[in-house]
Short mmCIF file of C-alpha atoms in Angstrom, two decimals:
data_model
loop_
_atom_site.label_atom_id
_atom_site.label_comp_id
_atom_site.label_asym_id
_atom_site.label_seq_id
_atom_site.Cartn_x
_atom_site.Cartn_y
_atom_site.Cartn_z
CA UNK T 1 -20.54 -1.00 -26.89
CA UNK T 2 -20.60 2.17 -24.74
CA UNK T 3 -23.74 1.19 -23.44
CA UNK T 4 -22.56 -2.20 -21.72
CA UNK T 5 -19.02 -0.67 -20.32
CA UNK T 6 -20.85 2.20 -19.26
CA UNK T 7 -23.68 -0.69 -17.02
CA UNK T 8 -20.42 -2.27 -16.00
CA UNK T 9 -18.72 0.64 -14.44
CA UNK T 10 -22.10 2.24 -12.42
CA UNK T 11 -23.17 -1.14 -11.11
CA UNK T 12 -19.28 -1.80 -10.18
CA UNK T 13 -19.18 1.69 -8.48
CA UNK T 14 -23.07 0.80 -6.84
CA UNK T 15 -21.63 -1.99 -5.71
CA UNK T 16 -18.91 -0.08 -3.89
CA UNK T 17 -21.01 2.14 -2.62
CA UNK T 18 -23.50 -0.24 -1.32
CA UNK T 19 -20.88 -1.73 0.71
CA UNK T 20 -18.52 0.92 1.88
CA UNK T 21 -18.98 2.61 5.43
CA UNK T 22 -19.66 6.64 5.77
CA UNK T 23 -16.32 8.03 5.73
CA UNK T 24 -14.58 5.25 3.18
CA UNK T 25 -12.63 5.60 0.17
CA UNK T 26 -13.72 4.34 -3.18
CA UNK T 27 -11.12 4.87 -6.01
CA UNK T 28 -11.46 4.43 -10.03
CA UNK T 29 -8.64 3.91 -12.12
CA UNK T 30 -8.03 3.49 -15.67
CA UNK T 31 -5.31 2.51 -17.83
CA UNK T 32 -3.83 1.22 -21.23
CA UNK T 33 -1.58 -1.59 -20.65
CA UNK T 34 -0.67 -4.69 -23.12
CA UNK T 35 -3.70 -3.16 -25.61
CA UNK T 36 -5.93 -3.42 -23.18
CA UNK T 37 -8.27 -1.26 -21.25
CA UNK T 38 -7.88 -1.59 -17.66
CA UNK T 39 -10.25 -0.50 -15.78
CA UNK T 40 -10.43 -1.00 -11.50
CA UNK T 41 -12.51 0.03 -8.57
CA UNK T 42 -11.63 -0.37 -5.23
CA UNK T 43 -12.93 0.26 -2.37
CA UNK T 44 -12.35 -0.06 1.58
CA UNK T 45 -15.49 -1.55 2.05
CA UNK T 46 -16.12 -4.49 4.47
CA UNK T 47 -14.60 -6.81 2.06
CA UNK T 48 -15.52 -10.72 1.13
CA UNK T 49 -14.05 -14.30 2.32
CA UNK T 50 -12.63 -16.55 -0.63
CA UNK T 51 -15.94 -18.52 -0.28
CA UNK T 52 -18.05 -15.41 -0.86
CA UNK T 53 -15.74 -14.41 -3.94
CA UNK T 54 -15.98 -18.04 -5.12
CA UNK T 55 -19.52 -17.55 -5.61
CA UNK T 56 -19.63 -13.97 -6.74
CA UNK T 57 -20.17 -14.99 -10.69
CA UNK T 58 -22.18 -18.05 -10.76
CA UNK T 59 -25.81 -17.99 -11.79
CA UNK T 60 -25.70 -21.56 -10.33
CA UNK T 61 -25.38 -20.39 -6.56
CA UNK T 62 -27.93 -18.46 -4.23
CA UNK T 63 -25.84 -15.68 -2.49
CA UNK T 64 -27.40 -13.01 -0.71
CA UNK T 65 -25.10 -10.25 1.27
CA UNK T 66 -26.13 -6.95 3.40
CA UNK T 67 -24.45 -3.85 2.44
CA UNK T 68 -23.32 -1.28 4.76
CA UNK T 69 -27.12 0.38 5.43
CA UNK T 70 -28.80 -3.54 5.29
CA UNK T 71 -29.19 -2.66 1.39
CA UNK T 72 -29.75 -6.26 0.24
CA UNK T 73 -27.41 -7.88 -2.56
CA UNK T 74 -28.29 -10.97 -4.66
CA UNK T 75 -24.88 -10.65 -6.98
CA UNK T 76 -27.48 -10.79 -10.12
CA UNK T 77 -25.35 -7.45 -10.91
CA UNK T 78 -21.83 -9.03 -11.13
CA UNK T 79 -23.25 -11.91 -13.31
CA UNK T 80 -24.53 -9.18 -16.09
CA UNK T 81 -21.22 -7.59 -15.60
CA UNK T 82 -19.14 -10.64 -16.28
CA UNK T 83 -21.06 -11.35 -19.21
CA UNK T 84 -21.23 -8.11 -20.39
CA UNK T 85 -17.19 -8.49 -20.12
CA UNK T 86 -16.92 -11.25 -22.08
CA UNK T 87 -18.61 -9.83 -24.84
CA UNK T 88 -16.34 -7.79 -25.36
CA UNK T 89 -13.93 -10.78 -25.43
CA UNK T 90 -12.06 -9.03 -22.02
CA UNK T 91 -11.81 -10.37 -18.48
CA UNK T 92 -13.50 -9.33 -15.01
CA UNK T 93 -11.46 -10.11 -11.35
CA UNK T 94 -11.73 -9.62 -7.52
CA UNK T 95 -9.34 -9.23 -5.32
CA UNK T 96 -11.25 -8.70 -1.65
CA UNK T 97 -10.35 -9.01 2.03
CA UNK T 98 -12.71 -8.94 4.90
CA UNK T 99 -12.88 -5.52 7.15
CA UNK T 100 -10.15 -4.35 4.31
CA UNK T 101 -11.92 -3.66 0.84
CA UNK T 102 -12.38 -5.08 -2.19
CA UNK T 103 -11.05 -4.57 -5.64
CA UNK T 104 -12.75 -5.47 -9.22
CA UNK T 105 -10.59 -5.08 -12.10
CA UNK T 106 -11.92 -5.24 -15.71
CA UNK T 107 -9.37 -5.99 -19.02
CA UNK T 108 -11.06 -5.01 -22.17
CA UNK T 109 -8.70 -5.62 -25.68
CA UNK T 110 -8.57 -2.89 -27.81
CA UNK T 111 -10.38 -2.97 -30.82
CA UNK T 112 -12.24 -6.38 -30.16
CA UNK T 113 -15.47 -7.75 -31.70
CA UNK T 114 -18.38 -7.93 -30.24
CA UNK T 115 -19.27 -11.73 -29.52
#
């Protein structure tokens, strides 16, 4: 669904945004590996600890962050996104450091039902 990958990537990219300084980098890749869609965004934002990642996809935990301008974040966004993901039967990831950046990859299968 075009629609759904299409809310992954802006809020992905938002999310970058939101927490990348003036002056950063944010970088989009794509590409076709194993039949799947790969698809990555990475940043060199201000980065999250493993317990912030830990949290970053449960509905069950509260977690609020500041981005770069105080913009608040509840992570609401990343929960659509993961489910949105596995929909399409594929698989989201971070990969983050603090002061460093962070780095969200998404594997779609080709050709895939829709759940």
């Amino acid at each position: 669904d075009a629609n759904l990958i299409s809310t992954i990537i802006r809020n992905l990219i938002s999310n970058s945004i939101k927490f990348t300084n003036s002056g950063g980098k944010i970088t989009i890749d794509y590409t076709f590996k194993n039949n799947h869609h790969i698809i990555t965004v990475t940043d060199t934002g201000i980065g999250m600890n493993d317990a912030t990642i830990d949290k970053l996809f449960r509905i069950d935990t509260h977690l609020t962050t500041f981005g770069t301008n105080n913009e608040k974040g509840t992570g609401l966004g990343l929960i659509l996104c993961r489910e949105f993901v596995e929909k399409h039967n594929g698989e989201i990831s971070v990969e983050s450091e603090p002061g460093i950046g962070s780095k969200f990859t998404v594997f779609l299968p080709l050709g895939n039902n829709i759940q």
